[in-house]
Structure formats: C-alpha cells, structure tokens
PDB file of C-alpha atoms in Angstrom:
ATOM      1  CA  UNK S 192       0.084  -0.043   0.074  1.00 90.00           C
ATOM      2  CA  UNK S 193       1.053   3.546  -0.813  1.00 92.00           C
ATOM      3  CA  UNK S 194       0.514   6.703   1.087  1.00 93.00           C
ATOM      4  CA  UNK S 195       0.684  10.229  -0.188  1.00 90.00           C
ATOM      5  CA  UNK S 196       0.567  13.484   1.666  1.00 89.00           C
ATOM      6  CA  UNK S 197       0.458  17.094   0.130  1.00 86.00           C
ATOM      7  CA  UNK S 198       0.916  19.836   2.519  1.00 82.00           C
ATOM      8  CA  UNK S 199      -0.459  22.468   0.511  1.00 75.00           C
ATOM      9  CA  UNK S 200      -0.883  26.353   1.018  1.00 74.00           C
ATOM     10  CA  UNK S 201      -4.814  25.851   2.083  1.00 83.00           C
ATOM     11  CA  UNK S 202      -5.243  22.054   2.858  1.00 86.00           C
ATOM     12  CA  UNK S 203      -3.147  18.950   3.806  1.00 88.00           C
ATOM     13  CA  UNK S 204      -4.218  16.089   1.674  1.00 89.00           C
ATOM     14  CA  UNK S 205      -3.517  12.485   2.412  1.00 92.00           C
ATOM     15  CA  UNK S 206      -4.308   9.353   0.386  1.00 93.00           C
ATOM     16  CA  UNK S 207      -3.746   5.667   0.896  1.00 94.00           C
ATOM     17  CA  UNK S 208      -3.716   3.420  -2.554  1.00 93.00           C
ATOM     18  CA  UNK S 209      -3.300  -0.140  -3.203  1.00 91.00           C
ATOM     19  CA  UNK S 210      -1.479  -0.963  -6.586  1.00 86.00           C
ATOM     20  CA  UNK S 211      -2.409  -3.949  -8.809  1.00 85.00           C
ATOM     21  CA  UNK S 212      -0.419  -3.737 -11.833  1.00 80.00           C
ATOM     22  CA  UNK S 213      -1.189  -0.283 -13.397  1.00 77.00           C
ATOM     23  CA  UNK S 214      -4.560  -0.123 -11.653  1.00 84.00           C
ATOM     24  CA  UNK S 215      -4.417   1.989  -8.338  1.00 85.00           C
ATOM     25  CA  UNK S 216      -7.343   1.944  -5.901  1.00 90.00           C
ATOM     26  CA  UNK S 217      -8.107   4.588  -3.227  1.00 92.00           C
ATOM     27  CA  UNK S 218      -8.576   3.060  -0.047  1.00 92.00           C
ATOM     28  CA  UNK S 219      -8.693   5.919   2.461  1.00 93.00           C
ATOM     29  CA  UNK S 220      -8.331   9.864   2.239  1.00 93.00           C
ATOM     30  CA  UNK S 221      -8.103  12.715   4.430  1.00 93.00           C
ATOM     31  CA  UNK S 222      -8.387  16.535   4.072  1.00 94.00           C
ATOM     32  CA  UNK S 223      -7.424  18.935   6.951  1.00 91.00           C
ATOM     33  CA  UNK S 224      -6.731  22.582   7.073  1.00 92.00           C
ATOM     34  CA  UNK S 225      -2.816  23.364   6.840  1.00 87.00           C
ATOM     35  CA  UNK S 226      -1.466  24.820   9.932  1.00 87.00           C
ATOM     36  CA  UNK S 227       1.227  27.177   8.523  1.00 80.00           C
ATOM     37  CA  UNK S 228       2.706  27.640  12.103  1.00 81.00           C
ATOM     38  CA  UNK S 229       3.222  23.862  12.436  1.00 84.00           C
ATOM     39  CA  UNK S 230       3.608  21.756   9.140  1.00 81.00           C
ATOM     40  CA  UNK S 231       4.279  18.831  11.003  1.00 84.00           C
ATOM     41  CA  UNK S 232       0.874  18.855  13.073  1.00 88.00           C
ATOM     42  CA  UNK S 233      -0.712  18.962   9.718  1.00 88.00           C
ATOM     43  CA  UNK S 234       1.284  15.830   8.570  1.00 87.00           C
ATOM     44  CA  UNK S 235       0.352  14.174  11.788  1.00 89.00           C
ATOM     45  CA  UNK S 236      -3.228  14.899  11.817  1.00 91.00           C
ATOM     46  CA  UNK S 237      -3.472  13.675   8.045  1.00 90.00           C
ATOM     47  CA  UNK S 238      -1.701  10.490   8.911  1.00 90.00           C
ATOM     48  CA  UNK S 239      -3.586   9.861  11.711  1.00 90.00           C
ATOM     49  CA  UNK S 240      -6.942  10.200   9.869  1.00 92.00           C
ATOM     50  CA  UNK S 241      -5.650   7.829   7.081  1.00 92.00           C
ATOM     51  CA  UNK S 242      -4.278   5.222   9.521  1.00 91.00           C
ATOM     52  CA  UNK S 243      -7.563   4.938  11.196  1.00 91.00           C
ATOM     53  CA  UNK S 244      -8.884   3.086   8.102  1.00 91.00           C
ATOM     54  CA  UNK S 245      -5.774   1.056   7.167  1.00 90.00           C
ATOM     55  CA  UNK S 246      -3.282  -0.994   8.881  1.00 90.00           C
ATOM     56  CA  UNK S 247       0.233   0.670   9.347  1.00 90.00           C
ATOM     57  CA  UNK S 248       2.048  -2.402   8.592  1.00 90.00           C
ATOM     58  CA  UNK S 249       0.631  -2.643   5.145  1.00 91.00           C
ATOM     59  CA  UNK S 250       2.132   0.751   4.084  1.00 92.00           C
ATOM     60  CA  UNK S 251       5.388   0.173   1.889  1.00 92.00           C
ATOM     61  CA  UNK S 252       6.142   3.646   0.836  1.00 93.00           C
ATOM     62  CA  UNK S 253       5.141   7.363   1.826  1.00 93.00           C
ATOM     63  CA  UNK S 254       5.605  10.169  -0.802  1.00 92.00           C
ATOM     64  CA  UNK S 255       5.469  13.491   0.977  1.00 90.00           C
ATOM     65  CA  UNK S 256       5.124  17.032  -0.573  1.00 87.00           C
ATOM     66  CA  UNK S 257       5.879  19.997   1.824  1.00 84.00           C
ATOM     67  CA  UNK S 258       5.771  23.589   1.228  1.00 81.00           C
ATOM     68  CA  UNK S 259       8.298  24.046   4.270  1.00 83.00           C
ATOM     69  CA  UNK S 260      11.395  25.359   2.255  1.00 87.00           C
ATOM     70  CA  UNK S 261       9.267  27.615   0.121  1.00 86.00           C
ATOM     71  CA  UNK S 262       7.325  29.235   2.904  1.00 84.00           C
ATOM     72  CA  UNK S 263      10.788  29.809   4.867  1.00 87.00           C
ATOM     73  CA  UNK S 264      11.939  31.566   1.938  1.00 89.00           C
ATOM     74  CA  UNK S 265       8.894  33.808   1.117  1.00 87.00           C
ATOM     75  CA  UNK S 266       8.464  34.549   5.022  1.00 87.00           C
ATOM     76  CA  UNK S 267      12.110  35.296   5.313  1.00 90.00           C
ATOM     77  CA  UNK S 268      12.741  32.513   8.118  1.00 89.00           C
ATOM     78  CA  UNK S 269      15.866  31.341   6.663  1.00 93.00           C
ATOM     79  CA  UNK S 270      19.337  31.667   8.455  1.00 94.00           C
ATOM     80  CA  UNK S 271      22.264  33.490   7.550  1.00 96.00           C
ATOM     81  CA  UNK S 272      24.874  31.820   5.107  1.00 97.00           C
ATOM     82  CA  UNK S 273      28.486  32.359   4.242  1.00 97.00           C
ATOM     83  CA  UNK S 274      28.993  32.448   0.506  1.00 97.00           C
ATOM     84  CA  UNK S 275      32.416  31.810  -0.637  1.00 97.00           C
ATOM     85  CA  UNK S 276      32.810  32.380  -4.506  1.00 97.00           C
ATOM     86  CA  UNK S 277      35.775  31.751  -6.864  1.00 97.00           C
ATOM     87  CA  UNK S 278      34.701  33.269 -10.227  1.00 94.00           C
ATOM     88  CA  UNK S 279      38.015  34.108 -11.755  1.00 90.00           C
ATOM     89  CA  UNK S 280      38.047  36.947 -14.513  1.00 89.00           C
ATOM     90  CA  UNK S 281      34.903  37.753 -16.458  1.00 87.00           C
ATOM     91  CA  UNK S 282      31.424  38.396 -15.111  1.00 85.00           C
ATOM     92  CA  UNK S 283      31.281  40.601 -11.927  1.00 91.00           C
ATOM     93  CA  UNK S 284      30.066  38.096  -9.106  1.00 91.00           C
ATOM     94  CA  UNK S 285      28.616  41.050  -7.175  1.00 92.00           C
ATOM     95  CA  UNK S 286      25.960  41.110  -9.864  1.00 92.00           C
ATOM     96  CA  UNK S 287      24.539  38.020  -8.286  1.00 92.00           C
ATOM     97  CA  UNK S 288      24.846  38.818  -4.552  1.00 94.00           C
ATOM     98  CA  UNK S 289      22.679  36.614  -2.250  1.00 94.00           C
ATOM     99  CA  UNK S 290      23.438  37.772   1.078  1.00 95.00           C
ATOM    100  CA  UNK S 291      25.502  40.027   3.353  1.00 95.00           C
ATOM    101  CA  UNK S 292      28.425  37.635   4.133  1.00 96.00           C
ATOM    102  CA  UNK S 293      29.303  37.038   0.408  1.00 97.00           C
ATOM    103  CA  UNK S 294      32.865  36.677  -0.286  1.00 97.00           C
ATOM    104  CA  UNK S 295      35.040  36.385  -3.628  1.00 97.00           C
ATOM    105  CA  UNK S 296      38.117  34.507  -3.236  1.00 97.00           C
ATOM    106  CA  UNK S 297      41.085  34.872  -5.966  1.00 96.00           C
ATOM    107  CA  UNK S 298      41.734  31.951  -7.930  1.00 96.00           C
ATOM    108  CA  UNK S 299      40.956  30.995 -11.361  1.00 95.00           C
ATOM    109  CA  UNK S 300      39.749  27.691 -13.328  1.00 95.00           C
ATOM    110  CA  UNK S 301      39.411  28.271 -16.872  1.00 94.00           C
ATOM    111  CA  UNK S 302      36.432  26.903 -19.119  1.00 93.00           C
ATOM    112  CA  UNK S 303      38.338  23.642 -19.915  1.00 94.00           C
ATOM    113  CA  UNK S 304      38.939  23.014 -16.043  1.00 94.00           C
ATOM    114  CA  UNK S 305      42.440  23.770 -16.039  1.00 96.00           C
ATOM    115  CA  UNK S 306      43.617  25.935 -12.892  1.00 96.00           C
ATOM    116  CA  UNK S 307      45.352  29.104 -14.178  1.00 95.00           C
ATOM    117  CA  UNK S 308      45.395  30.726 -10.724  1.00 96.00           C
ATOM    118  CA  UNK S 309      45.799  28.925  -7.291  1.00 96.00           C
ATOM    119  CA  UNK S 310      43.103  29.279  -4.643  1.00 96.00           C
ATOM    120  CA  UNK S 311      44.178  32.237  -2.199  1.00 96.00           C
ATOM    121  CA  UNK S 312      43.713  30.006   1.140  1.00 94.00           C
ATOM    122  CA  UNK S 313      44.596  32.912   2.996  1.00 95.00           C
ATOM    123  CA  UNK S 314      41.842  34.907   1.722  1.00 96.00           C
ATOM    124  CA  UNK S 315      39.508  32.325   2.139  1.00 96.00           C
ATOM    125  CA  UNK S 316      40.418  31.745   5.781  1.00 94.00           C
ATOM    126  CA  UNK S 317      39.990  35.379   6.419  1.00 95.00           C
ATOM    127  CA  UNK S 318      36.494  35.175   4.915  1.00 95.00           C
ATOM    128  CA  UNK S 319      35.683  32.042   6.832  1.00 94.00           C
ATOM    129  CA  UNK S 320      36.717  33.927  10.131  1.00 93.00           C
ATOM    130  CA  UNK S 321      34.697  36.831   9.116  1.00 95.00           C
ATOM    131  CA  UNK S 322      31.526  34.608   8.746  1.00 95.00           C
ATOM    132  CA  UNK S 323      32.080  32.790  11.991  1.00 94.00           C
ATOM    133  CA  UNK S 324      32.578  36.060  13.945  1.00 94.00           C
ATOM    134  CA  UNK S 325      28.905  36.763  13.113  1.00 94.00           C
ATOM    135  CA  UNK S 326      27.923  33.183  14.234  1.00 94.00           C
ATOM    136  CA  UNK S 327      27.682  31.853  10.646  1.00 95.00           C
ATOM    137  CA  UNK S 328      28.457  28.120  10.302  1.00 94.00           C
ATOM    138  CA  UNK S 329      26.725  27.072   6.908  1.00 95.00           C
ATOM    139  CA  UNK S 330      28.644  27.904   3.792  1.00 97.00           C
ATOM    140  CA  UNK S 331      28.012  27.853   0.080  1.00 97.00           C
ATOM    141  CA  UNK S 332      31.126  27.052  -1.961  1.00 97.00           C
ATOM    142  CA  UNK S 333      30.901  27.810  -5.612  1.00 97.00           C
ATOM    143  CA  UNK S 334      33.427  28.022  -8.427  1.00 96.00           C
ATOM    144  CA  UNK S 335      32.683  29.361 -11.768  1.00 95.00           C
ATOM    145  CA  UNK S 336      33.827  26.476 -13.607  1.00 96.00           C
ATOM    146  CA  UNK S 337      33.840  23.679 -10.920  1.00 96.00           C
ATOM    147  CA  UNK S 338      31.483  21.491 -12.892  1.00 95.00           C
ATOM    148  CA  UNK S 339      34.655  20.836 -15.042  1.00 95.00           C
ATOM    149  CA  UNK S 340      37.192  20.875 -12.101  1.00 96.00           C
ATOM    150  CA  UNK S 341      35.814  21.060  -8.610  1.00 96.00           C
ATOM    151  CA  UNK S 342      39.462  21.622  -7.137  1.00 97.00           C
ATOM    152  CA  UNK S 343      38.859  24.836  -5.584  1.00 97.00           C
ATOM    153  CA  UNK S 344      35.583  23.850  -4.022  1.00 96.00           C
ATOM    154  CA  UNK S 345      37.061  20.852  -2.620  1.00 95.00           C
ATOM    155  CA  UNK S 346      40.110  22.965  -1.174  1.00 95.00           C
ATOM    156  CA  UNK S 347      37.458  25.263   0.493  1.00 95.00           C
ATOM    157  CA  UNK S 348      35.433  22.336   1.695  1.00 94.00           C
ATOM    158  CA  UNK S 349      38.532  20.739   3.391  1.00 92.00           C
ATOM    159  CA  UNK S 350      39.336  24.092   5.080  1.00 90.00           C
ATOM    160  CA  UNK S 351      35.894  23.844   6.591  1.00 92.00           C
ATOM    161  CA  UNK S 352      35.557  20.312   7.319  1.00 86.00           C
ATOM    162  CA  UNK S 353      39.036  19.091   7.520  1.00 71.00           C
ATOM    163  CA  UNK S 354      40.502  17.845  10.841  1.00 59.00           C
ATOM    164  CA  UNK S 355      43.399  20.072  11.130  1.00 50.00           C
ATOM    165  CA  UNK S 356      44.252  23.623  10.229  1.00 53.00           C
ATOM    166  CA  UNK S 357      47.395  23.364   8.184  1.00 52.00           C
ATOM    167  CA  UNK S 358      48.370  26.929   9.038  1.00 50.00           C
ATOM    168  CA  UNK S 359      48.295  26.432  12.631  1.00 50.00           C
ATOM    169  CA  UNK S 360      48.281  22.640  13.166  1.00 52.00           C
ATOM    170  CA  UNK S 361      44.997  23.116  15.286  1.00 53.00           C
ATOM    171  CA  UNK S 362      41.810  21.166  15.097  1.00 48.00           C
ATOM    172  CA  UNK S 363      39.456  22.936  12.710  1.00 56.00           C
ATOM    173  CA  UNK S 364      36.293  24.697  13.761  1.00 67.00           C
ATOM    174  CA  UNK S 365      34.185  22.678  11.549  1.00 84.00           C
ATOM    175  CA  UNK S 366      31.232  24.154   9.453  1.00 90.00           C
ATOM    176  CA  UNK S 367      27.906  22.696  10.459  1.00 93.00           C
ATOM    177  CA  UNK S 368      27.065  22.265   6.767  1.00 94.00           C
ATOM    178  CA  UNK S 369      28.444  23.146   3.458  1.00 95.00           C
ATOM    179  CA  UNK S 370      26.998  23.158  -0.159  1.00 96.00           C
ATOM    180  CA  UNK S 371      29.374  22.591  -3.260  1.00 96.00           C
ATOM    181  CA  UNK S 372      28.293  24.241  -6.386  1.00 96.00           C
ATOM    182  CA  UNK S 373      29.433  21.279  -8.579  1.00 95.00           C
ATOM    183  CA  UNK S 374      27.223  18.884  -6.942  1.00 94.00           C
ATOM    184  CA  UNK S 375      23.945  20.907  -7.925  1.00 92.00           C
ATOM    185  CA  UNK S 376      24.326  20.249 -11.521  1.00 87.00           C
ATOM    186  CA  UNK S 377      26.390  19.879 -14.527  1.00 86.00           C
ATOM    187  CA  UNK S 378      25.375  23.135 -16.486  1.00 87.00           C
ATOM    188  CA  UNK S 379      27.675  25.940 -16.840  1.00 88.00           C
ATOM    189  CA  UNK S 380      25.262  28.457 -15.251  1.00 92.00           C
ATOM    190  CA  UNK S 381      27.277  29.975 -12.231  1.00 94.00           C
ATOM    191  CA  UNK S 382      24.634  32.455 -11.318  1.00 95.00           C
ATOM    192  CA  UNK S 383      22.118  29.825 -10.923  1.00 94.00           C
ATOM    193  CA  UNK S 384      24.499  27.591  -8.973  1.00 95.00           C
ATOM    194  CA  UNK S 385      25.304  30.415  -6.493  1.00 96.00           C
ATOM    195  CA  UNK S 386      21.471  30.973  -5.855  1.00 96.00           C
ATOM    196  CA  UNK S 387      20.946  27.393  -5.508  1.00 95.00           C
ATOM    197  CA  UNK S 388      23.895  26.797  -3.168  1.00 97.00           C
ATOM    198  CA  UNK S 389      22.556  29.665  -0.983  1.00 97.00           C
ATOM    199  CA  UNK S 390      18.960  28.590  -0.537  1.00 96.00           C
ATOM    200  CA  UNK S 391      20.069  25.154   0.028  1.00 96.00           C
ATOM    201  CA  UNK S 392      22.188  26.259   3.011  1.00 96.00           C
ATOM    202  CA  UNK S 393      19.571  28.700   4.032  1.00 96.00           C
ATOM    203  CA  UNK S 394      16.804  26.061   4.535  1.00 95.00           C
ATOM    204  CA  UNK S 395      19.079  23.393   5.571  1.00 95.00           C
ATOM    205  CA  UNK S 396      18.689  23.401   9.254  1.00 94.00           C
ATOM    206  CA  UNK S 397      14.641  24.276   9.191  1.00 91.00           C
ATOM    207  CA  UNK S 398      14.300  21.390   6.887  1.00 92.00           C
ATOM    208  CA  UNK S 399      16.521  18.944   8.755  1.00 92.00           C
ATOM    209  CA  UNK S 400      14.556  19.492  12.084  1.00 90.00           C
ATOM    210  CA  UNK S 401      11.259  18.711   9.976  1.00 89.00           C
ATOM    211  CA  UNK S 402      12.705  15.623   8.551  1.00 91.00           C
ATOM    212  CA  UNK S 403      13.877  14.395  11.941  1.00 91.00           C
ATOM    213  CA  UNK S 404      10.276  15.083  13.238  1.00 88.00           C
ATOM    214  CA  UNK S 405       8.502  13.258  10.456  1.00 88.00           C
ATOM    215  CA  UNK S 406      10.877  10.202  11.170  1.00 90.00           C
ATOM    216  CA  UNK S 407       9.861  10.242  14.864  1.00 88.00           C
ATOM    217  CA  UNK S 408       6.021  10.827  14.080  1.00 88.00           C
ATOM    218  CA  UNK S 409       6.322   7.711  11.602  1.00 89.00           C
ATOM    219  CA  UNK S 410       7.479   5.844  14.394  1.00 88.00           C
ATOM    220  CA  UNK S 411       4.822   6.685  16.722  1.00 88.00           C
ATOM    221  CA  UNK S 412       2.227   5.837  14.048  1.00 88.00           C
ATOM    222  CA  UNK S 413       3.867   2.477  13.639  1.00 89.00           C
ATOM    223  CA  UNK S 414       5.145   2.931  10.093  1.00 90.00           C
ATOM    224  CA  UNK S 415       8.485   1.544   8.998  1.00 90.00           C
ATOM    225  CA  UNK S 416       8.040   2.283   5.069  1.00 91.00           C
ATOM    226  CA  UNK S 417      10.319   3.920   2.808  1.00 93.00           C
ATOM    227  CA  UNK S 418       9.904   7.687   2.731  1.00 93.00           C
ATOM    228  CA  UNK S 419      10.200  10.023  -0.207  1.00 94.00           C
ATOM    229  CA  UNK S 420      10.214  13.700  -0.540  1.00 93.00           C
ATOM    230  CA  UNK S 421       8.661  15.429  -3.687  1.00 90.00           C
ATOM    231  CA  UNK S 422      10.865  17.387  -5.668  1.00 90.00           C
ATOM    232  CA  UNK S 423      10.017  20.561  -8.030  1.00 85.00           C
ATOM    233  CA  UNK S 424      10.437  18.475 -11.059  1.00 84.00           C
ATOM    234  CA  UNK S 425       7.511  15.983 -10.001  1.00 83.00           C
ATOM    235  CA  UNK S 426      10.115  13.191  -8.954  1.00 88.00           C
ATOM    236  CA  UNK S 427      11.068  12.257  -5.632  1.00 91.00           C
ATOM    237  CA  UNK S 428      14.089  11.775  -3.545  1.00 94.00           C
ATOM    238  CA  UNK S 429      14.779   9.729  -0.452  1.00 94.00           C
ATOM    239  CA  UNK S 430      14.002  11.553   3.191  1.00 93.00           C
ATOM    240  CA  UNK S 431      17.757  10.876   3.961  1.00 92.00           C
ATOM    241  CA  UNK S 432      18.991  12.414   0.691  1.00 93.00           C
ATOM    242  CA  UNK S 433      16.705  15.398   1.259  1.00 93.00           C
ATOM    243  CA  UNK S 434      18.505  16.434   4.316  1.00 93.00           C
ATOM    244  CA  UNK S 435      21.723  17.112   2.138  1.00 93.00           C
ATOM    245  CA  UNK S 436      19.602  18.896  -0.838  1.00 94.00           C
ATOM    246  CA  UNK S 437      16.371  20.372   0.712  1.00 93.00           C
ATOM    247  CA  UNK S 438      16.390  22.952  -2.024  1.00 93.00           C
ATOM    248  CA  UNK S 439      14.990  20.230  -4.183  1.00 91.00           C
ATOM    249  CA  UNK S 440      11.949  20.413  -2.425  1.00 90.00           C
ATOM    250  CA  UNK S 441      11.134  24.084  -3.296  1.00 87.00           C
ATOM    251  CA  UNK S 442       8.176  24.444  -5.248  1.00 79.00           C
ATOM    252  CA  UNK S 443       7.136  20.523  -4.812  1.00 79.00           C
ATOM    253  CA  UNK S 444       3.672  21.839  -3.813  1.00 72.00           C
ATOM    254  CA  UNK S 445       2.820  23.206  -7.185  1.00 76.00           C
ATOM    255  CA  UNK S 446       4.827  20.209  -8.776  1.00 78.00           C
ATOM    256  CA  UNK S 447       2.330  17.775  -6.871  1.00 75.00           C
ATOM    257  CA  UNK S 448      -0.768  19.568  -8.193  1.00 76.00           C
ATOM    258  CA  UNK S 449       0.485  19.458 -11.860  1.00 80.00           C
ATOM    259  CA  UNK S 450       1.609  15.978 -11.585  1.00 79.00           C
ATOM    260  CA  UNK S 451      -1.768  15.001 -10.042  1.00 77.00           C
ATOM    261  CA  UNK S 452      -3.886  16.677 -12.567  1.00 80.00           C
ATOM    262  CA  UNK S 453      -1.859  15.033 -15.337  1.00 80.00           C
ATOM    263  CA  UNK S 454      -2.246  11.694 -13.943  1.00 77.00           C
ATOM    264  CA  UNK S 455      -6.250  12.157 -13.832  1.00 77.00           C
ATOM    265  CA  UNK S 456      -6.708  14.122 -17.047  1.00 79.00           C
ATOM    266  CA  UNK S 457      -5.895  13.392 -20.772  1.00 79.00           C
ATOM    267  CA  UNK S 458      -3.837  16.471 -21.643  1.00 76.00           C
ATOM    268  CA  UNK S 459      -2.789  16.312 -25.271  1.00 76.00           C
ATOM    269  CA  UNK S 460      -2.724  20.133 -25.963  1.00 77.00           C
ATOM    270  CA  UNK S 461      -1.622  23.158 -24.192  1.00 79.00           C
ATOM    271  CA  UNK S 462      -3.889  23.362 -21.373  1.00 76.00           C
ATOM    272  CA  UNK S 463      -4.758  25.702 -18.263  1.00 78.00           C
ATOM    273  CA  UNK S 464      -4.614  23.996 -14.733  1.00 75.00           C
ATOM    274  CA  UNK S 465      -6.856  25.337 -12.000  1.00 75.00           C
ATOM    275  CA  UNK S 466      -5.586  24.114  -8.621  1.00 66.00           C
TER     276      UNK S 466
END
C-alpha cells in the first residue's frame, strides 16, 4: 500500500492507495486545514486520519510533498549563510550577490577545467573567520567552472571540514553544513548555482528539524515504510538524501498539483490547470 501526503497552502491532503499492476485503488483519504505555524502537526493529523482506516504494517512507501522550504524563503525565516565564490575573471560576481556574507576569493579555473591561478587560501580563511565571527556556520562554496574541475571547491570544503588547520596545526572549527556548487548540476550556469547553493544552506537546518520530526512521527504511528520527498520536477528523493539537498523540495507543492492533474486528465494540448 502507498501513502501520499501533500502539505498545500490551504489544505493538507492524504491518500492511501493499493496498486495492482497499472491499476490503483483509493482505500482511504483525508483533507485537513494546513497549519502554517506547525506543518508537522498538519502531517500528523492527516496521517492519523488515514491510518484509522488502514493497517500501518501494510504501508510500503510514503511520498510527502511539503511547502516548508518555500514558505521559509517567502516569509524570510531562513538562516544566514556564508557564501565563498571563486569566479575568476569575467563576470562581476557581485551582480549575483545573495546575502550579506558574500566573499569573492582569488583563484581561477578556466572553461576547460585547467587551473590558471591557485586558490588564495589566506583570503579564504579570512572570509571564513569573518563569517564565523557573526555566528555563521553554514557555507555555500561555488566556483565558476567547478563542474569542469571542482578542485577549488574541494579545497574550501577541506578548509571547513578537515580535521587539522594546516596553517596552525590546530583542530578545525568545523562548519555545520556546506553546499558545493558542482554537486548541484552539470550545467555551466554560475549565477544559478550561486543562488541554489545559497538557498540550500539557508533552509538546511529548518528542513533537517522537520525531517527528524517526520521520522519520529512515523515511528509513533507504527510506520516503517520508505519515505520519499517530492521534488519540484515531479520526481522524488529519499528522505535521507533530502537532508543534504532540501532546495530540491522548493516548489514541490505546485509540482504535486500539476503531476496529480496530469495523472487524472488526458492532456494532449496546451492546457490551463486550475488548482
């Protein structure tokens, strides 16, 4: 049996389906008003309503769509992030500034992935120290051509996550979380990777707390099934993976609506979808 929960802007919907080949049968459903101050409460209420009609042991998979990350960004409830950029010559990286602690580090990787200027690790350490002096401990690390060669991003990551500071020989003050630009996609779109890295860090802690609360809630309800989080492209990712890539959940609510309507309607031409 499959469970689906969509935490929407107005209502939280939950359904339970049995699947036989290509045929799905609706077994139970619930609709409750979304509590924006406590999205987990909405999930719990929807779960409880559906599980009153089915055996939790029969559930093999739960797909969850949440507006948590989107709401946090819109409502300016994200945490501050330290952004370390290695753009090299060309575009002005300040045109794509995402936050206050936005530092441009000297170093150049050309479009072929060949290093033409070594990373200025001294400047990088000064930038990290400036961020940490303001209590910032999540970092986005983005090089312009890192998808061709992630050397500079990896050097910055080691600086933040390594065990020993090579300059002092002392143990590093490790960052809580880092996002590497080259792990976000393979396209040569530096501004997009800067923005994506920033938002991934900005919602990371909030989303992680939500994910932990969801896991605890599932245990309380006797569910041991696989849990997937819906992505903005209509696909899914495992809950464990979503902890490191929460930015993928942004706009998953609209994606859930579109994918649901497409599944229920024969759409052969351009169409207007009203949710």
